[in-house]
């Protein structure tokens, strides 16, 4: 299925039913009085998180959602039936934004989480409501209130623990293929990855994490160059970023350090919070160089970047160093989770 990470929909909650103007008509009761019931409430519209859906593609073809209206009230003080609430299932990780106000209405991050996006109108009052000591035969009844009507923008941000960051052809897809069951396209030309890929990396019994591979970034991504701006938002939910650098780029004129700095600059332009997220340096494709040259190149990259964080040397294709990397990631994620687990206990 084609990956779609943004869609616009229209929602129309149900209108309230009209109130009834009615009077009792019974034998031997000449002045029965008003008995018109209220109208039923219009149906609400909820967006509900559903596990197993990983795209907003369905909303490209079904863009309008209308909830049932409440029915009108009737005589004998009978209230009209309320409309049945409309449930719209969306992927986990969907952010809901009002198109007109740009207000974020909610963020659906768990299966079964419900978000009210359209409130149904109240039913109108029947004439019984207007009865008083001075108005014993009210002939007035109220129409139901209209339901909320909104244009919504749905944005999907993938839910992953680890995000892979780097230039096109840095080896991100190869790495996720090496450590998980995900099978993204791999080729020797740029932008082979056109949409995010998720892979579950299993390190041991009941020990696993989710890794996300997004399309490669190029300079100017934050202004819309390449595919980066469309998918940078998917890295915002990750807990640790792996910055992959190709130590043996196919272009002999390429400078891995300069390219790495450009990627970091794009992160800062897009989001200061994203730029401050924990990031590890992963030097990839070390198997393409002789051991002594690879060591020299790796040390030079770290020195010129003035990198103080974790550094790993791997080859995704040859599975060199990938197991050690995954073990370290798992350990770090468990450390991040430890404080919250201690507070819960």
Short mmCIF file of C-alpha atoms in Angstrom, two decimals:
data_model
loop_
_atom_site.label_atom_id
_atom_site.label_comp_id
_atom_site.label_asym_id
_atom_site.label_seq_id
_atom_site.Cartn_x
_atom_site.Cartn_y
_atom_site.Cartn_z
CA UNK A 1 0.00 0.00 0.00
CA UNK A 2 1.25 3.50 -0.82
CA UNK A 3 2.47 5.43 2.21
CA UNK A 4 0.53 8.63 2.85
CA UNK A 5 1.42 10.70 5.89
CA UNK A 6 -0.94 13.67 5.49
CA UNK A 7 -4.60 14.02 4.56
CA UNK A 8 -7.41 16.57 4.87
CA UNK A 9 -10.93 15.53 5.78
CA UNK A 10 -14.29 17.17 6.51
CA UNK A 11 -16.35 16.14 9.53
CA UNK A 12 -19.98 17.07 10.18
CA UNK A 13 -21.50 16.04 13.50
CA UNK A 14 -25.21 15.30 13.64
CA UNK A 15 -27.81 18.00 14.13
CA UNK A 16 -30.16 17.85 17.08
CA UNK A 17 -33.73 16.75 16.40
CA UNK A 18 -36.58 19.27 16.44
CA UNK A 19 -38.77 19.57 19.52
CA UNK A 20 -42.45 18.70 19.23
CA UNK A 21 -45.43 20.98 19.83
CA UNK A 22 -48.25 18.65 20.90
CA UNK A 23 -51.23 18.54 23.29
CA UNK A 24 -52.86 15.66 25.09
CA UNK A 25 -56.09 14.52 23.49
CA UNK A 26 -57.87 12.04 25.73
CA UNK A 27 -61.50 11.31 26.41
CA UNK A 28 -62.83 13.03 29.52
CA UNK A 29 -59.70 15.23 29.72
CA UNK A 30 -60.71 18.40 27.88
CA UNK A 31 -57.63 20.39 28.89
CA UNK A 32 -54.81 17.86 28.78
CA UNK A 33 -52.08 20.42 28.34
CA UNK A 34 -48.84 20.29 26.33
CA UNK A 35 -47.02 16.97 25.93
CA UNK A 36 -44.47 17.63 23.16
CA UNK A 37 -41.14 15.86 23.71
CA UNK A 38 -37.61 17.13 23.09
CA UNK A 39 -35.62 16.28 19.99
CA UNK A 40 -32.80 13.73 20.18
CA UNK A 41 -29.12 14.73 20.36
CA UNK A 42 -27.06 14.65 17.17
CA UNK A 43 -24.26 12.08 16.98
CA UNK A 44 -20.66 12.96 17.88
CA UNK A 45 -17.65 12.09 15.73
CA UNK A 46 -14.60 10.45 17.29
CA UNK A 47 -11.21 9.58 15.85
CA UNK A 48 -9.93 6.36 17.43
CA UNK A 49 -6.42 4.94 17.28
CA UNK A 50 -6.21 1.55 15.59
CA UNK A 51 -3.15 -0.70 15.69
CA UNK A 52 -2.15 -2.25 12.39
CA UNK A 53 -2.93 0.79 10.24
CA UNK A 54 0.25 2.49 9.06
CA UNK A 55 -0.97 4.94 6.43
CA UNK A 56 -3.59 7.64 5.88
CA UNK A 57 -4.17 6.42 2.32
CA UNK A 58 -7.83 5.60 2.94
CA UNK A 59 -8.54 9.27 3.62
CA UNK A 60 -7.45 10.22 0.12
CA UNK A 61 -10.60 8.61 -1.24
CA UNK A 62 -13.02 9.03 1.67
CA UNK A 63 -12.70 12.64 2.77
CA UNK A 64 -16.13 13.49 4.21
CA UNK A 65 -17.64 12.02 7.38
CA UNK A 66 -21.20 12.85 8.45
CA UNK A 67 -22.72 11.63 11.67
CA UNK A 68 -26.45 10.80 11.98
CA UNK A 69 -28.88 13.47 13.14
CA UNK A 70 -31.11 13.17 16.18
CA UNK A 71 -34.76 12.45 15.45
CA UNK A 72 -37.60 14.81 16.27
CA UNK A 73 -39.54 14.58 19.52
CA UNK A 74 -43.15 13.42 19.53
CA UNK A 75 -46.29 13.60 21.58
CA UNK A 76 -46.85 11.94 24.93
CA UNK A 77 -43.58 13.53 26.14
CA UNK A 78 -41.52 11.19 23.95
CA UNK A 79 -37.93 12.35 23.40
CA UNK A 80 -36.47 11.72 19.96
CA UNK A 81 -33.71 9.14 19.52
CA UNK A 82 -30.14 10.36 19.65
CA UNK A 83 -27.85 9.68 16.69
CA UNK A 84 -25.30 6.86 17.00
CA UNK A 85 -21.79 8.25 17.41
CA UNK A 86 -19.54 7.91 14.35
CA UNK A 87 -16.16 6.22 14.93
CA UNK A 88 -13.36 6.89 12.45
CA UNK A 89 -10.27 4.71 12.84
CA UNK A 90 -6.84 6.31 12.30
CA UNK A 91 -3.25 5.06 12.63
CA UNK A 92 -1.35 5.33 15.88
CA UNK A 93 0.72 8.50 15.76
CA UNK A 94 -1.89 10.70 14.05
CA UNK A 95 -1.84 14.41 14.91
CA UNK A 96 -5.17 16.19 14.34
CA UNK A 97 -5.16 19.89 13.39
CA UNK A 98 -8.06 22.25 12.68
CA UNK A 99 -7.40 23.66 9.20
CA UNK A 100 -9.10 27.02 9.86
CA UNK A 101 -7.47 27.86 13.20
CA UNK A 102 -4.29 25.72 12.99
CA UNK A 103 -5.13 24.54 16.50
CA UNK A 104 -3.88 21.06 17.36
CA UNK A 105 -6.93 19.21 18.63
CA UNK A 106 -5.08 16.12 19.78
CA UNK A 107 -2.41 13.52 19.24
CA UNK A 108 -3.45 9.88 19.05
CA UNK A 109 -0.58 7.81 20.44
CA UNK A 110 -2.25 4.65 21.81
CA UNK A 111 -4.60 1.98 20.45
CA UNK A 112 -8.17 2.68 21.48
CA UNK A 113 -7.51 6.33 22.33
CA UNK A 114 -10.56 8.43 21.42
CA UNK A 115 -10.54 12.04 20.30
CA UNK A 116 -13.75 14.03 19.96
CA UNK A 117 -13.51 16.09 16.76
CA UNK A 118 -17.17 16.93 16.15
CA UNK A 119 -19.80 17.46 18.84
CA UNK A 120 -23.39 16.72 17.94
CA UNK A 121 -26.04 19.40 18.38
CA UNK A 122 -28.50 19.35 21.27
CA UNK A 123 -32.08 18.43 20.58
CA UNK A 124 -34.66 21.20 20.53
CA UNK A 125 -37.10 21.63 23.39
CA UNK A 126 -40.70 20.46 23.00
CA UNK A 127 -43.55 22.68 24.06
CA UNK A 128 -43.78 20.93 27.45
CA UNK A 129 -40.64 22.85 28.44
CA UNK A 130 -42.41 26.18 27.96
CA UNK A 131 -45.39 25.38 30.20
CA UNK A 132 -45.86 27.82 33.07
CA UNK A 133 -48.56 29.15 35.33
CA UNK A 134 -49.17 32.02 32.92
CA UNK A 135 -48.72 30.07 29.69
CA UNK A 136 -50.63 26.83 29.99
CA UNK A 137 -50.92 26.14 26.27
CA UNK A 138 -47.51 26.93 24.79
CA UNK A 139 -47.45 26.37 21.06
CA UNK A 140 -43.74 26.93 20.71
CA UNK A 141 -41.11 24.25 20.09
CA UNK A 142 -37.41 24.73 19.32
CA UNK A 143 -35.38 23.39 16.41
CA UNK A 144 -32.33 21.30 17.24
CA UNK A 145 -28.89 22.89 17.30
CA UNK A 146 -26.54 22.15 14.39
CA UNK A 147 -23.62 19.80 14.91
CA UNK A 148 -20.02 20.97 14.69
CA UNK A 149 -18.55 21.19 11.22
CA UNK A 150 -14.79 21.16 10.72
CA UNK A 151 -12.03 20.74 8.18
CA UNK A 152 -9.25 18.66 9.73
CA UNK A 153 -5.69 17.98 8.68
CA UNK A 154 -4.36 14.61 9.73
CA UNK A 155 -0.59 14.24 10.01
CA UNK A 156 0.99 10.88 10.68
CA UNK A 157 4.23 10.80 12.65
CA UNK A 158 5.61 7.29 12.88
CA UNK A 159 6.10 5.81 16.34
CA UNK A 160 9.66 4.56 16.68
CA UNK A 161 12.37 4.39 19.35
CA UNK A 162 15.30 4.94 16.99
CA UNK A 163 15.47 7.19 13.94
CA UNK A 164 18.07 6.84 11.19
CA UNK A 165 19.45 10.11 9.91
CA UNK A 166 21.82 10.79 7.03
CA UNK A 167 22.39 11.63 3.40
CA UNK A 168 20.85 9.57 0.60
CA UNK A 169 22.87 6.37 0.17
CA UNK A 170 24.41 6.60 3.65
CA UNK A 171 23.29 3.00 4.20
CA UNK A 172 20.20 3.54 6.35
CA UNK A 173 18.03 1.05 4.47
CA UNK A 174 20.83 -1.50 4.44
CA UNK A 175 21.23 -1.19 8.20
CA UNK A 176 17.52 -1.66 8.96
CA UNK A 177 17.47 -4.70 6.65
CA UNK A 178 20.47 -6.11 8.50
CA UNK A 179 19.05 -5.81 12.02
CA UNK A 180 15.30 -6.35 11.46
CA UNK A 181 12.81 -8.12 9.22
CA UNK A 182 12.02 -4.90 7.33
CA UNK A 183 12.91 -5.06 3.64
CA UNK A 184 13.16 -1.51 2.27
CA UNK A 185 14.46 -1.01 -1.25
CA UNK A 186 18.24 -0.84 -1.56
CA UNK A 187 20.03 0.39 -4.70
CA UNK A 188 23.16 2.26 -5.75
CA UNK A 189 21.40 5.55 -6.52
CA UNK A 190 20.06 8.32 -4.24
CA UNK A 191 16.54 8.50 -2.85
CA UNK A 192 15.75 4.81 -3.12
CA UNK A 193 13.77 5.29 0.11
CA UNK A 194 10.64 7.30 -0.72
CA UNK A 195 8.70 6.76 2.52
CA UNK A 196 9.51 5.80 6.12
CA UNK A 197 10.14 2.14 6.89
CA UNK A 198 9.74 0.65 10.34
CA UNK A 199 11.54 -2.42 11.59
CA UNK A 200 11.39 -4.25 14.92
CA UNK A 201 14.89 -5.04 16.15
CA UNK A 202 14.96 -8.03 18.53
CA UNK A 203 17.94 -8.13 20.86
CA UNK A 204 16.81 -10.89 23.20
CA UNK A 205 13.81 -12.40 24.94
CA UNK A 206 11.28 -9.61 25.50
CA UNK A 207 13.93 -7.09 24.48
CA UNK A 208 13.24 -5.21 21.26
CA UNK A 209 12.87 -1.72 19.86
CA UNK A 210 11.45 -0.09 16.75
CA UNK A 211 13.77 1.55 14.22
CA UNK A 212 12.61 4.04 11.58
CA UNK A 213 14.34 4.65 8.26
CA UNK A 214 13.29 7.91 6.59
CA UNK A 215 14.25 9.26 3.16
CA UNK A 216 17.73 10.76 3.04
CA UNK A 217 18.28 14.45 3.73
CA UNK A 218 20.15 16.90 1.57
CA UNK A 219 21.20 20.50 2.14
CA UNK A 220 18.14 22.72 2.01
CA UNK A 221 15.77 19.98 3.25
CA UNK A 222 14.23 22.32 5.83
CA UNK A 223 13.27 24.65 2.96
CA UNK A 224 11.77 21.80 0.97
CA UNK A 225 14.69 20.46 -1.04
CA UNK A 226 14.61 16.74 -1.77
CA UNK A 227 12.20 14.66 0.31
CA UNK A 228 13.48 15.68 3.73
CA UNK A 229 10.97 18.32 4.85
CA UNK A 230 8.09 15.93 4.23
CA UNK A 231 9.52 13.30 6.56
CA UNK A 232 11.68 15.15 9.11
CA UNK A 233 8.64 15.28 11.40
CA UNK A 234 8.77 11.49 11.74
CA UNK A 235 12.01 11.83 13.72
CA UNK A 236 10.33 14.01 16.36
CA UNK A 237 8.85 11.04 18.20
CA UNK A 238 12.05 9.01 18.32
CA UNK A 239 14.11 8.83 21.48
CA UNK A 240 17.57 8.44 19.95
CA UNK A 241 18.85 9.41 16.51
CA UNK A 242 21.55 7.46 14.68
CA UNK A 243 23.46 9.75 12.33
CA UNK A 244 24.90 7.52 9.62
CA UNK A 245 27.95 8.72 7.72
CA UNK A 246 29.38 6.96 4.68
CA UNK A 247 33.15 6.78 5.30
CA UNK A 248 33.72 5.80 1.68
CA UNK A 249 31.36 7.96 -0.42
CA UNK A 250 31.15 7.10 -4.15
CA UNK A 251 32.03 10.70 -5.06
CA UNK A 252 35.78 11.17 -4.41
CA UNK A 253 35.20 14.94 -4.06
CA UNK A 254 32.64 14.46 -1.29
CA UNK A 255 33.55 15.51 2.24
CA UNK A 256 31.73 13.35 4.86
CA UNK A 257 32.34 15.96 7.57
CA UNK A 258 30.90 18.82 5.53
CA UNK A 259 27.89 16.68 4.64
CA UNK A 260 27.38 15.72 8.28
CA UNK A 261 27.43 19.38 9.32
CA UNK A 262 24.85 20.22 6.68
CA UNK A 263 22.53 17.53 8.08
CA UNK A 264 22.89 18.93 11.60
CA UNK A 265 22.17 22.43 10.24
CA UNK A 266 18.96 21.16 8.60
CA UNK A 267 17.82 19.67 11.91
CA UNK A 268 18.31 23.02 13.64
CA UNK A 269 16.38 24.86 10.93
CA UNK A 270 13.48 22.44 11.16
CA UNK A 271 13.22 22.14 14.95
CA UNK A 272 15.47 23.19 17.82
CA UNK A 273 13.98 20.38 19.90
CA UNK A 274 14.85 17.82 17.22
CA UNK A 275 18.41 19.16 16.97
CA UNK A 276 18.87 18.71 20.74
CA UNK A 277 17.64 15.11 20.72
CA UNK A 278 20.20 12.50 21.74
CA UNK A 279 22.23 11.57 18.68
CA UNK A 280 24.85 8.87 18.05
CA UNK A 281 27.43 8.86 15.31
CA UNK A 282 27.47 5.70 13.20
CA UNK A 283 30.31 5.43 10.70
CA UNK A 284 29.10 3.04 8.02
CA UNK A 285 30.70 1.04 5.18
CA UNK A 286 34.05 0.62 6.97
CA UNK A 287 34.47 -2.69 5.13
CA UNK A 288 35.06 -0.80 1.88
CA UNK A 289 38.42 0.51 3.14
CA UNK A 290 41.55 -1.28 4.34
CA UNK A 291 41.56 -1.58 8.13
CA UNK A 292 44.31 0.99 8.74
CA UNK A 293 42.79 3.50 6.31
CA UNK A 294 39.30 2.99 7.76
CA UNK A 295 40.68 3.66 11.26
CA UNK A 296 42.39 6.84 10.06
CA UNK A 297 39.29 8.12 8.23
CA UNK A 298 37.01 7.41 11.20
CA UNK A 299 39.28 9.20 13.66
CA UNK A 300 39.58 12.16 11.30
CA UNK A 301 35.79 12.46 10.98
CA UNK A 302 35.31 12.38 14.76
CA UNK A 303 38.09 14.92 15.30
CA UNK A 304 36.84 17.41 12.69
CA UNK A 305 33.27 17.14 13.94
CA UNK A 306 34.53 17.62 17.53
CA UNK A 307 32.20 14.79 18.41
CA UNK A 308 31.87 13.94 22.11
CA UNK A 309 29.01 11.46 21.97
CA UNK A 310 28.89 7.71 21.24
CA UNK A 311 30.63 6.55 18.06
CA UNK A 312 30.16 3.19 16.32
CA UNK A 313 31.90 1.75 13.28
CA UNK A 314 29.78 -0.67 11.29
CA UNK A 315 29.05 -2.19 7.95
CA UNK A 316 25.36 -2.78 7.43
CA UNK A 317 25.97 -4.91 4.36
CA UNK A 318 28.59 -7.12 6.01
CA UNK A 319 26.78 -7.13 9.40
CA UNK A 320 29.99 -5.83 10.95
CA UNK A 321 29.43 -4.17 14.34
CA UNK A 322 25.63 -4.16 13.97
CA UNK A 323 25.01 -6.55 16.86
CA UNK A 324 27.12 -4.46 19.22
CA UNK A 325 25.27 -1.33 18.07
CA UNK A 326 21.85 -2.90 18.71
CA UNK A 327 22.90 -4.13 22.16
CA UNK A 328 24.07 -0.63 23.10
CA UNK A 329 20.84 0.92 21.81
CA UNK A 330 18.73 -1.53 23.79
CA UNK A 331 20.73 -0.82 26.94
CA UNK A 332 20.32 2.92 26.45
CA UNK A 333 16.56 2.67 25.90
CA UNK A 334 16.25 0.62 29.09
CA UNK A 335 18.16 3.33 30.95
CA UNK A 336 15.79 5.98 29.59
CA UNK A 337 12.79 3.91 30.69
CA UNK A 338 14.22 3.12 34.12
CA UNK A 339 13.24 6.40 35.90
CA UNK A 340 9.63 6.21 34.74
CA UNK A 341 9.40 2.58 35.84
CA UNK A 342 10.87 3.49 39.24
CA UNK A 343 8.28 6.29 39.66
CA UNK A 344 5.49 3.90 38.72
CA UNK A 345 6.73 1.43 41.33
#
